[in-house]
Every structure is written in structure tokens, then in C-alpha cells.
CSV table of C-alpha atoms in Angstrom, one decimal:
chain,number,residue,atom,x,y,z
A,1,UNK,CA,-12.0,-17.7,-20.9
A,2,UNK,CA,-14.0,-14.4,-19.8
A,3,UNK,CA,-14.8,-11.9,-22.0
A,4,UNK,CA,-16.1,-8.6,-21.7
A,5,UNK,CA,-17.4,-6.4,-24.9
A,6,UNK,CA,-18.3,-2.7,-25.1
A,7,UNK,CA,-19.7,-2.2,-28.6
A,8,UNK,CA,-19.8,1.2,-28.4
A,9,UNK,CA,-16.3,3.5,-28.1
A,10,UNK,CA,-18.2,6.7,-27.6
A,11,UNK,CA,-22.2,7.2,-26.7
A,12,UNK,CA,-23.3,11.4,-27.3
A,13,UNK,CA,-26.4,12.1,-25.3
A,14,UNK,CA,-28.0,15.0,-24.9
A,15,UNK,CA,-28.4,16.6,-21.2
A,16,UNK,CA,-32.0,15.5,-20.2
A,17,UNK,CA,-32.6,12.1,-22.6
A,18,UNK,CA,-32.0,8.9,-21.0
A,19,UNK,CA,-29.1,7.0,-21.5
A,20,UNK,CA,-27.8,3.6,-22.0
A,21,UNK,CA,-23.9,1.9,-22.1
A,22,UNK,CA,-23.9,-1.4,-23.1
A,23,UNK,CA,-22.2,-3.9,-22.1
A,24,UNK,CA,-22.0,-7.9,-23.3
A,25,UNK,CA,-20.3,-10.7,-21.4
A,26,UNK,CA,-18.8,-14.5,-22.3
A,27,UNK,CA,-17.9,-16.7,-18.9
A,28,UNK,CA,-18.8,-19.8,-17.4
A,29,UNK,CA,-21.3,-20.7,-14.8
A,30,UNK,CA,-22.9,-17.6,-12.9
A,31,UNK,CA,-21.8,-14.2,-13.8
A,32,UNK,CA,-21.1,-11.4,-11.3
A,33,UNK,CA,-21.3,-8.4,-13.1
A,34,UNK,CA,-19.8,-4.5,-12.2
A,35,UNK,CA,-19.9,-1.2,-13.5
A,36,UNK,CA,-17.4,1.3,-12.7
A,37,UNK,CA,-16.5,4.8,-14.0
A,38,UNK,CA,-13.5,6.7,-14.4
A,39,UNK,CA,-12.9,10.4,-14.9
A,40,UNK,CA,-10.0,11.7,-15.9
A,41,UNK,CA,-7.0,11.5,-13.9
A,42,UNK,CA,-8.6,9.2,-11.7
A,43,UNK,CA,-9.0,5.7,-10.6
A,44,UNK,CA,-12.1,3.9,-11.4
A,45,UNK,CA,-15.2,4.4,-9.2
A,46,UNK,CA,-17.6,1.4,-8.1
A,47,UNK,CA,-21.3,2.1,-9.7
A,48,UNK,CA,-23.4,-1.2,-8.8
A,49,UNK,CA,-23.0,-4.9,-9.2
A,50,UNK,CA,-25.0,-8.1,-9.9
A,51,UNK,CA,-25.0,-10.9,-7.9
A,52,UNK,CA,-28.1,-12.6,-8.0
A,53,UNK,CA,-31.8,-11.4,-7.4
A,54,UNK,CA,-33.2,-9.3,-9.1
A,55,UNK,CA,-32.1,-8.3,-12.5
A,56,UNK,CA,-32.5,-4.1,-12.3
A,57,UNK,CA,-30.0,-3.7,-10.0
A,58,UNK,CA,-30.0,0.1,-8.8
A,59,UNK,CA,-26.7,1.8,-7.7
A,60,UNK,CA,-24.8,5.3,-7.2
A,61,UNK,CA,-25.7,8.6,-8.8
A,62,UNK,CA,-29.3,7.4,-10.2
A,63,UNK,CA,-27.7,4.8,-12.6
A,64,UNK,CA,-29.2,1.4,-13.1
A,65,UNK,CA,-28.4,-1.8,-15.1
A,66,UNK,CA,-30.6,-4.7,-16.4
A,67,UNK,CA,-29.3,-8.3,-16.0
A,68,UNK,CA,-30.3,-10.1,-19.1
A,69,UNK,CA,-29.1,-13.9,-19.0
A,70,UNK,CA,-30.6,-14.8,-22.5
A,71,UNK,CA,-28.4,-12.1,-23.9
A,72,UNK,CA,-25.9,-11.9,-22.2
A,73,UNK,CA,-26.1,-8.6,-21.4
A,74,UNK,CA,-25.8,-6.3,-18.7
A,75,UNK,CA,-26.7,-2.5,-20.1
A,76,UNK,CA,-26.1,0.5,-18.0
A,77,UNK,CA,-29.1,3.0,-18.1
A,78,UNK,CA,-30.1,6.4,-16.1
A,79,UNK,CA,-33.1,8.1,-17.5
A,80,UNK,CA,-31.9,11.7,-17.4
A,81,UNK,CA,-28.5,12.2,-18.3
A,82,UNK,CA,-26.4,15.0,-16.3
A,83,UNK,CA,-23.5,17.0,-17.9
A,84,UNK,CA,-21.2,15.8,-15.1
A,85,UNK,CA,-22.3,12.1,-15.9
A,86,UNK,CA,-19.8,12.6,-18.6
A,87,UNK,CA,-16.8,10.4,-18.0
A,88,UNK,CA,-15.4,7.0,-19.0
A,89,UNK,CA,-17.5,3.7,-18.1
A,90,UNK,CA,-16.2,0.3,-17.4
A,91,UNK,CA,-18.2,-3.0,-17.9
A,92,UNK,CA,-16.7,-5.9,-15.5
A,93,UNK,CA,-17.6,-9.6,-15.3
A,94,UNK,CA,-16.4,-12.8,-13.2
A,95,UNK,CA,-17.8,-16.0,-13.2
A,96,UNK,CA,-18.8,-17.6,-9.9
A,97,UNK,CA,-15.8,-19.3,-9.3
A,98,UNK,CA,-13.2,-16.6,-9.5
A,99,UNK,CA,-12.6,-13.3,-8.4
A,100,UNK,CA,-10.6,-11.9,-10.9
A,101,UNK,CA,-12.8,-9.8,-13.1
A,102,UNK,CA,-12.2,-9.2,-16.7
A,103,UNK,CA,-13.2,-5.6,-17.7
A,104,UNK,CA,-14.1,-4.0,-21.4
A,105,UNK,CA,-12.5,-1.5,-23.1
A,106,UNK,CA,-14.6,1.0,-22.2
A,107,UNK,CA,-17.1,3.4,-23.3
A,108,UNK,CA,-16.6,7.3,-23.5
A,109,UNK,CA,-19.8,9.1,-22.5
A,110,UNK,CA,-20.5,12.7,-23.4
A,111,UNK,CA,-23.5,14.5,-22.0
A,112,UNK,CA,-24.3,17.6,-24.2
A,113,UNK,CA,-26.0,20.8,-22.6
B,1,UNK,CA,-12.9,9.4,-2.8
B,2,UNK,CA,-12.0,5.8,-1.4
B,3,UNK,CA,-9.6,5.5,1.1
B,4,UNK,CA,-7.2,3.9,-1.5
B,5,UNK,CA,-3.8,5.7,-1.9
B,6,UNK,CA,-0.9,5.3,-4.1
B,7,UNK,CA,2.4,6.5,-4.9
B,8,UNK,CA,4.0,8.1,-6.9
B,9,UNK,CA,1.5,9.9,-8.7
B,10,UNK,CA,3.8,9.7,-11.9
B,11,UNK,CA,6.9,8.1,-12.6
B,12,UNK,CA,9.3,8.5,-15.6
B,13,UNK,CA,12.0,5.5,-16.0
B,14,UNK,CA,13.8,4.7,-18.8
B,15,UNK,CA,13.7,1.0,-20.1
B,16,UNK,CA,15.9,-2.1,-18.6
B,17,UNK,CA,15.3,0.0,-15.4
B,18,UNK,CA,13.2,-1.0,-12.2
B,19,UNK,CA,10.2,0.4,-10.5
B,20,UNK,CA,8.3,0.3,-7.3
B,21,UNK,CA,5.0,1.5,-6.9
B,22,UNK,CA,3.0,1.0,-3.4
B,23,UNK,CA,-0.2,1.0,-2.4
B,24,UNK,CA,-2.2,1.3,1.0
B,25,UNK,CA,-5.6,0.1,1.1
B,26,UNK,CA,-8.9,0.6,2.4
B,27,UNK,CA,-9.6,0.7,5.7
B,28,UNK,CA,-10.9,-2.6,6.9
B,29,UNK,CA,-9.5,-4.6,3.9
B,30,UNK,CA,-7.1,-7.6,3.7
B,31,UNK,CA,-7.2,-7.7,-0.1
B,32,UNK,CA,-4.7,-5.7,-2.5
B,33,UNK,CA,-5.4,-6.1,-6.6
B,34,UNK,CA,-3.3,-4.6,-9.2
B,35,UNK,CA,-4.3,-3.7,-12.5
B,36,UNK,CA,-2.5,-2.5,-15.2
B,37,UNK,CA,-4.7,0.1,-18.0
B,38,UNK,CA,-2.8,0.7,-21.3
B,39,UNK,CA,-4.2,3.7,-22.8
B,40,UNK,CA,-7.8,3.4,-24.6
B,41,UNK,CA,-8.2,-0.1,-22.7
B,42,UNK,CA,-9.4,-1.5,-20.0
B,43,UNK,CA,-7.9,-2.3,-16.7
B,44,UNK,CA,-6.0,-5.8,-17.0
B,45,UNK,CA,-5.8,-8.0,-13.7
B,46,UNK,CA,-2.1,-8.5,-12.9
B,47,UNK,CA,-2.3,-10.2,-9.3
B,48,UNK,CA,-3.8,-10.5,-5.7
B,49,UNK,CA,-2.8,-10.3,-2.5
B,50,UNK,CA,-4.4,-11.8,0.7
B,51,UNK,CA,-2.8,-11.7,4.0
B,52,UNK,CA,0.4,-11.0,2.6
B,53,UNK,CA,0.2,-14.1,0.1
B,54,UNK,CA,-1.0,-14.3,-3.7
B,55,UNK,CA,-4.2,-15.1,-4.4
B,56,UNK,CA,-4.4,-15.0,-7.9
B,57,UNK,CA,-2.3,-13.7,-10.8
B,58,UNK,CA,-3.1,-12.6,-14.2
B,59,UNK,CA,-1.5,-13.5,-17.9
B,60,UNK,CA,1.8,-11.4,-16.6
B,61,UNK,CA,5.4,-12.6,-17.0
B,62,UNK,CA,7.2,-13.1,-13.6
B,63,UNK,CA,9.5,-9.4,-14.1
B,64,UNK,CA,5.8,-8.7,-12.7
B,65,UNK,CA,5.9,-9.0,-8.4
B,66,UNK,CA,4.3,-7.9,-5.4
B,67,UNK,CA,4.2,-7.9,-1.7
B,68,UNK,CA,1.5,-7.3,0.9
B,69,UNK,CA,2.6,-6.1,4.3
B,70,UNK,CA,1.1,-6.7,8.0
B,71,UNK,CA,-0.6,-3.6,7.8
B,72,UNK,CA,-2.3,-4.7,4.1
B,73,UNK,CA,-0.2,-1.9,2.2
B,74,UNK,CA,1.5,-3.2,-0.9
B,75,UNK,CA,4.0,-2.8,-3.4
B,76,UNK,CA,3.9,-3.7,-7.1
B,77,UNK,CA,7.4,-4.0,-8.5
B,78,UNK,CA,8.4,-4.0,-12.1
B,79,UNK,CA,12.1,-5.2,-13.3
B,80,UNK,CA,13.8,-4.4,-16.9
B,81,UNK,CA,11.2,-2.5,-18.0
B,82,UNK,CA,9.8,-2.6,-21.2
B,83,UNK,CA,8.4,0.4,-23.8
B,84,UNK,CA,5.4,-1.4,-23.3
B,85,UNK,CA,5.0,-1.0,-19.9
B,86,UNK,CA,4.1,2.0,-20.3
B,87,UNK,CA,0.5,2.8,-18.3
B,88,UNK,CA,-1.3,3.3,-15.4
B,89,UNK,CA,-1.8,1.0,-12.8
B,90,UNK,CA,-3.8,0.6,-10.3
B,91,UNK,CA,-4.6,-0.8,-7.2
B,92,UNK,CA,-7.6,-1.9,-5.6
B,93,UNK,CA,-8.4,-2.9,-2.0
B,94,UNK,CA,-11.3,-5.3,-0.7
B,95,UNK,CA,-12.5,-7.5,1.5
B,96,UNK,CA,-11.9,-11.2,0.9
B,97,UNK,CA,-14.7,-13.5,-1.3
B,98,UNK,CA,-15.7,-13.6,-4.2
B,99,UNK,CA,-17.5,-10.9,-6.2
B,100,UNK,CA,-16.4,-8.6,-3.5
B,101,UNK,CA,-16.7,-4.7,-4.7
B,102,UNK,CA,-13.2,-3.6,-5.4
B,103,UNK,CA,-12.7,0.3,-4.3
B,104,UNK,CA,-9.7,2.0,-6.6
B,105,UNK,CA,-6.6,3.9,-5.9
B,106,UNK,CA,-6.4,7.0,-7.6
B,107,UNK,CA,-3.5,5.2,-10.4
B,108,UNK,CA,0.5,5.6,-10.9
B,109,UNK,CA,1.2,6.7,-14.4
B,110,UNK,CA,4.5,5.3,-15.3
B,111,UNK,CA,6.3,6.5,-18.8
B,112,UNK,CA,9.2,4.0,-19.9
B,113,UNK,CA,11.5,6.0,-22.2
């Protein structure tokens, strides 16, 4: 079964400092791994996937996430946080023979001015 | 803003009752997947629709249904609701294959009473 964790309920940042939302993952065979974020009142938005390749994968809004197979990890990072980055994060993972992805809980982040 | 639309926006219904939310997709997309977020979770993976057939279907009992149309729209339809149903659900249009990025509707909150 696929699993998805999100240690962290809430991550406080200050505007300026880099940030990072971590994520873990459990499946079998090859993962394909998602971010998303989701503001409130709204649906979730699409940040960046991993496929294959490299492992920094670079997507929307100047964040970035670091495949790490040995872990098992897939940790969103940008290295100066915005106020408006403020919103609620999703971690997603399939394996390579479905496409039904399994998300986390979520993490809250707040960016302080 | 994806071109992901749903309706209604909010729905009150009061349980034993039935509910039909609908969905119209990206343009360019033959894929429709619902998702159902209970507050403070994640999104949960109900089921998925490709050219008008399921493709897929989450750990939901069968009160849980669907169509896809011609034009790709769908509807999710709920019957004797439960308390629990209680949540926002979403839909999410894509192209077929796996690991495909999904692109989000903006929800339908439903409140069971």
C-alpha cells in the first residue's frame, strides 16, 4: 500500500529565510512524486513533480524539491520565503504502475513579515 | 486559475438524502478524478473517469458513483448520505497516462446535517 507522511502539521518561517516542507513516502517500484498547494477556499494548485532525472526538480513560484531514494524523501525547499507563500502544502506519491496518487495530510505554512 | 469548474460551490443536505455535484474539465483533457478532503486531511482518491468509463476507484463504498459525458464533464453522485460525508470534494482533469499532472477544480463543500 502507498503511503504518504508529512511530519510536520505547521512550519513558521520568517519572510526572507529559506524554507523547507517535508515530505516522506512508502510505495512499490518507482515513485512519482507531486507537490501541490492549496489556499484557502480553493482547490489544490500543481507545484512540480518527479519523474525520473534529475533529483532537484525545479517548479512554479521559485520552489524546488530534492528526490532522495535512500530516504525516501522528497522535501519541498525555496530559499527565500514570501509572505504570500503562506498556504497549505500537499505531498503526493504513486508508484509506477498506478495513477492514483496518495496524498499527506498536509503541512500549514506561515511566512512571517 | 485552471480551467477546472465545479458546481455548486456549497451544498447543505441533510442525511439519508442524495447529491450531485458536476464537474467540467480542462480543456484538452479526457480524464476526470474525484477526491474527497475531510477537514485537516488530505485529498482521498474516490475514482477515475476515462472516456466516459472508470478507470480506477478508491477504498469507497458503491453509494459513491460517477459518470463522464461525451464532452469529458462529469458528475459525482452521492446516495443516503452520511454525517461523515461531510467535505470538500474535488475534481481534477488530465490527460491520460500515468503520473500525468492533475489540474484541480476549485472544490464543492457539502455539509450533511
Amino acid at each position: 500500500a502507498q503511503s504518504v507522511a508529512q511530519p510536520e502539521d505547521q512550519v513558521n518561517v520568517a519572510e526572507g529565510n529559506p524554507l523547507t516542507v517535508k515530505c516522506t513516502y512508502s510505495v512499490s517500484g518507482n515513485p512519482y512524486l507531486f507537490w501541490y498547494v492549496q489556499y484557502p477556499n480553493r482547490g489544490l494548485q500543481f507545484l512540480l513533480k518527479y519523474i525520473t532525472g534529475d533529483n532537484l526538480v525545479k517548479g512554479s513560484y521559485g520552489f524546488e524539491a530534492e528526490f532522495n531514494k535512500s530516504q525516501t524523501s522528497f522535501h519541498l525547499k525555496k530559499p527565500s520565503a514570501l509572505v504570500s507563500d503562506s498556504a497549505l502544502y500537499f505531498c503526493a506519491a504513486c508508484s509506477g504502475g498506478s495513477y492514483i496518487p496518495t496524498f499527506g495530510r498536509g503541512t500549514s505554512l506561515i511566512v512571517h513579515p | 486559475e485552471t480551467g477546472v469548474t465545479q458546481s455548486p460551490t456549497h451544498l447543505i443536505k441533510t442525511r439519508g438524502q442524495q447529491v450531485t455535484l458536476r464537474c467540467s474539465s480542462q480543456s484538452g483533457h479526457n480524464t476526470v478524478s474525484w477526491y474527497q478532503q475531510a477537514l485537516g486531511q488530505g485529498p482521498q482518491f474516490i475514482f477515475q473517469y476515462y472516456r466516459e468509463e472508470e478507470n480506477g476507484r478508491g477504498n469507497f463504498p458503491p453509494r459513491f458513483s460517477g459518470l463522464q459525458f461525451p464532452n469529458y464533464s462529469s458528475e459525482l453522485n452521492v446516495n443516503a448520505l452520511e454525517l461523515d460525508d461531510s467535505a470538500l470534494y474535488l475534481c481534477a482533469s488530465s490527460s491520460p497516462g500515468l503520473a500525468e499532472t492533475q489540474y484541480f477544480g476549485p472544490g464543492t463543500r457539502l455539509l450533511v446535517l
